[in-house]
PDB file of C-alpha atoms in Angstrom:
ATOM      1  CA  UNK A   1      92.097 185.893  51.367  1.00 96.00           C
ATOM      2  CA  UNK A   2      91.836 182.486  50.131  1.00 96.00           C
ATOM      3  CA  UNK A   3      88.401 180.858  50.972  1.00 97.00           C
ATOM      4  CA  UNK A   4      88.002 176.884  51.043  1.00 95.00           C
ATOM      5  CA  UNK A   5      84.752 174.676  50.955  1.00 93.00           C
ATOM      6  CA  UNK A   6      83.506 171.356  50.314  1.00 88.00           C
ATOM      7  CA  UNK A   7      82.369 171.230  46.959  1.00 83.00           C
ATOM      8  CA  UNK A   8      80.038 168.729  47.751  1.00 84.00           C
ATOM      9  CA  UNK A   9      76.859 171.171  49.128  1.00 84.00           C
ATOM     10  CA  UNK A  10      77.595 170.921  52.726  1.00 87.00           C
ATOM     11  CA  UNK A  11      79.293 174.248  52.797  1.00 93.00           C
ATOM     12  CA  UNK A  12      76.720 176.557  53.570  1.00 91.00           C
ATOM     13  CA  UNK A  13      77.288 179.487  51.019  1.00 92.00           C
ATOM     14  CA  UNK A  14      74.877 181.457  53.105  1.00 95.00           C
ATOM     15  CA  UNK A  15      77.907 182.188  55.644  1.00 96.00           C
ATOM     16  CA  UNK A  16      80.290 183.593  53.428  1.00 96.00           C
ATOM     17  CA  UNK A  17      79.913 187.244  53.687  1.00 97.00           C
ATOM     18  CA  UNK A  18      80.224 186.099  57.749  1.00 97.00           C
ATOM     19  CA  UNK A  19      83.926 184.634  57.291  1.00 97.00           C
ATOM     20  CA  UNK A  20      84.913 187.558  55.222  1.00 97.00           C
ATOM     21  CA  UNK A  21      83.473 189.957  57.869  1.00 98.00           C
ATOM     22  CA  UNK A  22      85.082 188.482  60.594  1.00 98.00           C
ATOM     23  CA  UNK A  23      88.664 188.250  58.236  1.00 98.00           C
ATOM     24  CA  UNK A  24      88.313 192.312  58.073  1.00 98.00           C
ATOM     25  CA  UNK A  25      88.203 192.243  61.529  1.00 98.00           C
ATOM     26  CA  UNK A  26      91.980 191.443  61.175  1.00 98.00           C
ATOM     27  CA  UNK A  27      91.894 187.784  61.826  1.00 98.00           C
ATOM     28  CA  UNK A  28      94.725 185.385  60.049  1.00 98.00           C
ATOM     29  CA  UNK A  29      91.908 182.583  59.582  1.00 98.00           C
ATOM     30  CA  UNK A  30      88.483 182.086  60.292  1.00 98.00           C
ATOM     31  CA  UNK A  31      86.776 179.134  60.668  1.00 98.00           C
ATOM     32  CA  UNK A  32      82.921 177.831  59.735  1.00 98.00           C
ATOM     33  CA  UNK A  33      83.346 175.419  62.750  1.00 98.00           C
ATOM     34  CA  UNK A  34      80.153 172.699  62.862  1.00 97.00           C
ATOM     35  CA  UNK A  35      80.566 172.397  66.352  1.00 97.00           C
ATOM     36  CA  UNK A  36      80.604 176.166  67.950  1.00 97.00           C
ATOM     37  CA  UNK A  37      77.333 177.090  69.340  1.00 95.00           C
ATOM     38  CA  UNK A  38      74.226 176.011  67.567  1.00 96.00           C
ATOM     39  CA  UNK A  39      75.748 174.650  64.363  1.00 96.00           C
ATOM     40  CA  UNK A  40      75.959 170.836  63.633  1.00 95.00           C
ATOM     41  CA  UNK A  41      76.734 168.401  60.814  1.00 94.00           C
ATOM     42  CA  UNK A  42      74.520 166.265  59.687  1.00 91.00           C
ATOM     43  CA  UNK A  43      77.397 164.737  57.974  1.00 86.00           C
ATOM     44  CA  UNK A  44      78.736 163.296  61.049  1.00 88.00           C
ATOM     45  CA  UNK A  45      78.357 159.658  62.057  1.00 89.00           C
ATOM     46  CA  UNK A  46      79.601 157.776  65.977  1.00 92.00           C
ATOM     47  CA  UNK A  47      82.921 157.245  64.483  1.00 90.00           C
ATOM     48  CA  UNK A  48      83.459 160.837  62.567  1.00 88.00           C
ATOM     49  CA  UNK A  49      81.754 162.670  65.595  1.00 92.00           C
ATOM     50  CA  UNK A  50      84.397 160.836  67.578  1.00 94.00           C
ATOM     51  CA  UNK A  51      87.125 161.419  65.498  1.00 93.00           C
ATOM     52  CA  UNK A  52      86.769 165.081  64.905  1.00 95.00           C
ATOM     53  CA  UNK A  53      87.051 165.400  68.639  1.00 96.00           C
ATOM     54  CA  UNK A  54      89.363 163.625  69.394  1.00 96.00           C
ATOM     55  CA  UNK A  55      91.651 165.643  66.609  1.00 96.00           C
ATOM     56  CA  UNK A  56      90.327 168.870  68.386  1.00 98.00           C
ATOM     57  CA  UNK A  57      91.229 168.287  71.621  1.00 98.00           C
ATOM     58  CA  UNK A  58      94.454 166.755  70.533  1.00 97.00           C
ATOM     59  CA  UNK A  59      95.692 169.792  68.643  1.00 97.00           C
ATOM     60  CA  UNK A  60      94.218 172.076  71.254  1.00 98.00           C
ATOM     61  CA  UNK A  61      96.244 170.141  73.704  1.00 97.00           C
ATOM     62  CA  UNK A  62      99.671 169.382  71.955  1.00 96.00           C
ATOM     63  CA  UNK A  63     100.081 172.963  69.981  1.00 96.00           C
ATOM     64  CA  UNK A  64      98.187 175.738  72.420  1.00 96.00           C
ATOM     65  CA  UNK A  65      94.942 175.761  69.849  1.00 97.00           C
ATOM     66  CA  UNK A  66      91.375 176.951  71.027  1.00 97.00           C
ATOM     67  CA  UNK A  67      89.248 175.352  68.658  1.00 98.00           C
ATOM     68  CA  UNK A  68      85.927 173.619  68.539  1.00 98.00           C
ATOM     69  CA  UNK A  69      86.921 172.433  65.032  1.00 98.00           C
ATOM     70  CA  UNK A  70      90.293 171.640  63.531  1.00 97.00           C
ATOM     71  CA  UNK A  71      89.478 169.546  60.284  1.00 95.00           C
ATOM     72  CA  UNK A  72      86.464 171.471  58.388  1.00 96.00           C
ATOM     73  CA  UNK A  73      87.607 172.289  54.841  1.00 94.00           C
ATOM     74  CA  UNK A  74      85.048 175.597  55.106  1.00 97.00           C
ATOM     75  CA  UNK A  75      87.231 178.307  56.591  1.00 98.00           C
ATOM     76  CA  UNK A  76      89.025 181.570  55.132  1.00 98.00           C
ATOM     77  CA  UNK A  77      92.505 182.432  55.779  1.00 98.00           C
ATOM     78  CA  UNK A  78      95.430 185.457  54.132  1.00 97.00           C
ATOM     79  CA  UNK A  79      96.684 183.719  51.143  1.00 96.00           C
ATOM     80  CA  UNK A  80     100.269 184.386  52.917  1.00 97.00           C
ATOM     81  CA  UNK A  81      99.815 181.440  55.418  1.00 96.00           C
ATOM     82  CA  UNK A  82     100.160 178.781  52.857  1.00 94.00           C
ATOM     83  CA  UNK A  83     103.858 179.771  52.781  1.00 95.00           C
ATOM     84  CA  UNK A  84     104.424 181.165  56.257  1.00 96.00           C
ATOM     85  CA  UNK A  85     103.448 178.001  58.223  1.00 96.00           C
ATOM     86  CA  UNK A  86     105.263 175.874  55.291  1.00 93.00           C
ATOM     87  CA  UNK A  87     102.391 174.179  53.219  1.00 93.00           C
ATOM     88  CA  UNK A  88     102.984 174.695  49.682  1.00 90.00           C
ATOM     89  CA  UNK A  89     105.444 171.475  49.386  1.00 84.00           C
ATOM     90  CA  UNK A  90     105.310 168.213  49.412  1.00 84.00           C
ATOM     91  CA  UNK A  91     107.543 168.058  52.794  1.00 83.00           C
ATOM     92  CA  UNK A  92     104.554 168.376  55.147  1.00 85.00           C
ATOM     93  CA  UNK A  93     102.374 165.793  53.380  1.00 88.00           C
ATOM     94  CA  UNK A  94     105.057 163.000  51.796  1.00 91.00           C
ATOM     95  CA  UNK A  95     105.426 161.123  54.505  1.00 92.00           C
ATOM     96  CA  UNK A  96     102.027 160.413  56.413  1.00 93.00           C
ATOM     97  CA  UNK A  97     100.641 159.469  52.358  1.00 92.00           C
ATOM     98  CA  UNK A  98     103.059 157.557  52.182  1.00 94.00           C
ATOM     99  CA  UNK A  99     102.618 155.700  55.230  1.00 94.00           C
ATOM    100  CA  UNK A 100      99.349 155.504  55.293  1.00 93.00           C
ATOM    101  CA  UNK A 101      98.663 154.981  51.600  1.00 92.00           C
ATOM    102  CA  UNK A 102      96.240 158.404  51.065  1.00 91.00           C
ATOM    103  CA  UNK A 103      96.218 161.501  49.808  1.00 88.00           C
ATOM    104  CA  UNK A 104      95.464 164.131  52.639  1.00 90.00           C
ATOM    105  CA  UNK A 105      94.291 167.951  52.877  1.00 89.00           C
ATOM    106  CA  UNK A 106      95.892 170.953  54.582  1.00 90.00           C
ATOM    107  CA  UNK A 107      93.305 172.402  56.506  1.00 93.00           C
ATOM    108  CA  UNK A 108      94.168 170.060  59.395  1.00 94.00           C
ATOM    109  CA  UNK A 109      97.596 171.014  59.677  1.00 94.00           C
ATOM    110  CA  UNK A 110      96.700 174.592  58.866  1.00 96.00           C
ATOM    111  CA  UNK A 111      94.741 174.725  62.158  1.00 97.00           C
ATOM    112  CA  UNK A 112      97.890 172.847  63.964  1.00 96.00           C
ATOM    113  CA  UNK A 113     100.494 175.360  62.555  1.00 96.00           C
ATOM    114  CA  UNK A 114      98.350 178.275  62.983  1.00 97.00           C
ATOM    115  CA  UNK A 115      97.808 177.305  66.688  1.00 97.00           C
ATOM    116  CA  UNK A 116     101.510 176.803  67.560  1.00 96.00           C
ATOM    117  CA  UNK A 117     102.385 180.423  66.118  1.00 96.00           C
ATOM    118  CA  UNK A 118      99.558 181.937  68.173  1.00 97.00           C
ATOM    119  CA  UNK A 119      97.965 183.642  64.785  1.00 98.00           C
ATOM    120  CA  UNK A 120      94.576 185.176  65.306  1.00 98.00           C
ATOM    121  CA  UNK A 121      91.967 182.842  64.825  1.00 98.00           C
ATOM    122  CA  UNK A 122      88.669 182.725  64.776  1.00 98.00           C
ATOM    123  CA  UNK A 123      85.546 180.206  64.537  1.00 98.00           C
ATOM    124  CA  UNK A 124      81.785 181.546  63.712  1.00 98.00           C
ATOM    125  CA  UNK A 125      79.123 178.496  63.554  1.00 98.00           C
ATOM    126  CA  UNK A 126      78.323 176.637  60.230  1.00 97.00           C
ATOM    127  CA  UNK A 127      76.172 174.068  59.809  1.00 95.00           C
ATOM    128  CA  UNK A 128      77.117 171.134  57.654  1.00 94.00           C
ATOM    129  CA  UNK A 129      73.908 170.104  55.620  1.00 92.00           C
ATOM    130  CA  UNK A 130      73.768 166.795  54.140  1.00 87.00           C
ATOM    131  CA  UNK A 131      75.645 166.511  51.120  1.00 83.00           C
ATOM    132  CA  UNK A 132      73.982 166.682  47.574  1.00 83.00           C
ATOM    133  CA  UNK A 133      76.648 164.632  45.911  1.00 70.00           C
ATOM    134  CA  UNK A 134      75.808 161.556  47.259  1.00 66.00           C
ATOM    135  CA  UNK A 135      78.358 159.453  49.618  1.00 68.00           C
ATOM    136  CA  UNK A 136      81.782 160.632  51.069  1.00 65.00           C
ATOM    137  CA  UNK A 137      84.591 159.481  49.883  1.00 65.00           C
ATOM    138  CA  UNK A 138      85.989 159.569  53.328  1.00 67.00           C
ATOM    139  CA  UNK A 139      88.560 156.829  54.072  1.00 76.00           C
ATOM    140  CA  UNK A 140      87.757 157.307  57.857  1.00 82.00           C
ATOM    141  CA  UNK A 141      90.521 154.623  59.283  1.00 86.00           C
ATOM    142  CA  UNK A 142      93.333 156.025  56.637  1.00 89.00           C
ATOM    143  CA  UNK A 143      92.704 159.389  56.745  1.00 89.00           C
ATOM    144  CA  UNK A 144      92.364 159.258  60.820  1.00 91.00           C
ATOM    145  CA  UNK A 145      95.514 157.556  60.890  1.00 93.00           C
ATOM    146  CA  UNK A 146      97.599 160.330  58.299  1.00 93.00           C
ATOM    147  CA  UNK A 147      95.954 163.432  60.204  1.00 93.00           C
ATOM    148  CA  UNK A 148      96.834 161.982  63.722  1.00 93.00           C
ATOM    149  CA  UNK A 149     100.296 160.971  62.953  1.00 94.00           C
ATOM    150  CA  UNK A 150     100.846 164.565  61.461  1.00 93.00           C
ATOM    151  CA  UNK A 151      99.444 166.193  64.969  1.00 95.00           C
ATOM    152  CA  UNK A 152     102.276 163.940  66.570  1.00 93.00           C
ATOM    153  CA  UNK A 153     104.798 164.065  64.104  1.00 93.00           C
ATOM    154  CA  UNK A 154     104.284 168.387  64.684  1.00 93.00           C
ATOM    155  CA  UNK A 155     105.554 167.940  68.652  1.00 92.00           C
ATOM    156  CA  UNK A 156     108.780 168.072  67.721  1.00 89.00           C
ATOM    157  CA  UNK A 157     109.046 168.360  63.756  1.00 84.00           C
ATOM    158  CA  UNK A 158     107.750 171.892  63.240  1.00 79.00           C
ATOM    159  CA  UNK A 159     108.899 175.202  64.724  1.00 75.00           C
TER     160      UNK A 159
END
């Protein structure tokens, strides 16, 4: 089981044991959604609120997904699914950098490729605390841009 979070103190490490729990359980990922339930980000802002939304519903329409939260890094998942839903190379990623002139993560397109093979997923609330590192490095329009095109681009690119 691989584990992610942000390194930045707005993964709640308090959680953990509850991801792994619910992993035994037999799940293929779990997520620490911010949105499920009680939890909330204070991270969020109008347009990031917005945003992760609208990339929720759009996954959850387009690929079959269930989610309250499709982009938060803090989620655990079997180390297998990096290479069964094809996100070890560069193939998946090349083109929306390229495009859009950034470097994106996989947890996004984790969450899309997990949902269009019907894998067992789960979410259990997380908060997102302010971070202790100081400001994001969030390039909200650029990033936006990559992660939607990808949800698009998966219509018809990905099996």
């Amino acid at each position: 089981v691989i584990v992610t979070f942000s390194p930045d103190g707005n993964s709640v490490a308090e959680i953990l044991p509850d991801l792994i729990a619910k992993m035994r359980e037999g799940y293929d990922m779990v997520i620490a959604s911010r949105y499920l339930g009680p939890a909330k980000s204070a991270d969020d802002d109008i347009v990031t609120g917005f945003g992760n939304w609208l990339f929720t519903k759009t996954v959850n329409l387009l690929h079959g997904g269930k989610y309250t939260d499709v982009m938060v890094i803090y989620r655990a998942y079997k180390k297998q699914l990096a290479y069964d839903l094809e996100l070890m190379g560069d193939s998946a990623f090349a083109l929306p950098e390229k495009l859009f002139g950034t470097k994106i993560s996989w947890e996004p397109l984790l969450s899309c490729r997990a949902a269009k093979r019907k894998l067992k997923i789960a979410e259990i609330p997380g908060d997102e605390p302010p971070r202790i590192g100081g400001e994001r490095k969030l390039q909200v329009l650029r990033w936006g841009a990559a992660y939607y095109f990808q949800f698009l681009r998966e219509v018809v690119w990905w099996k």
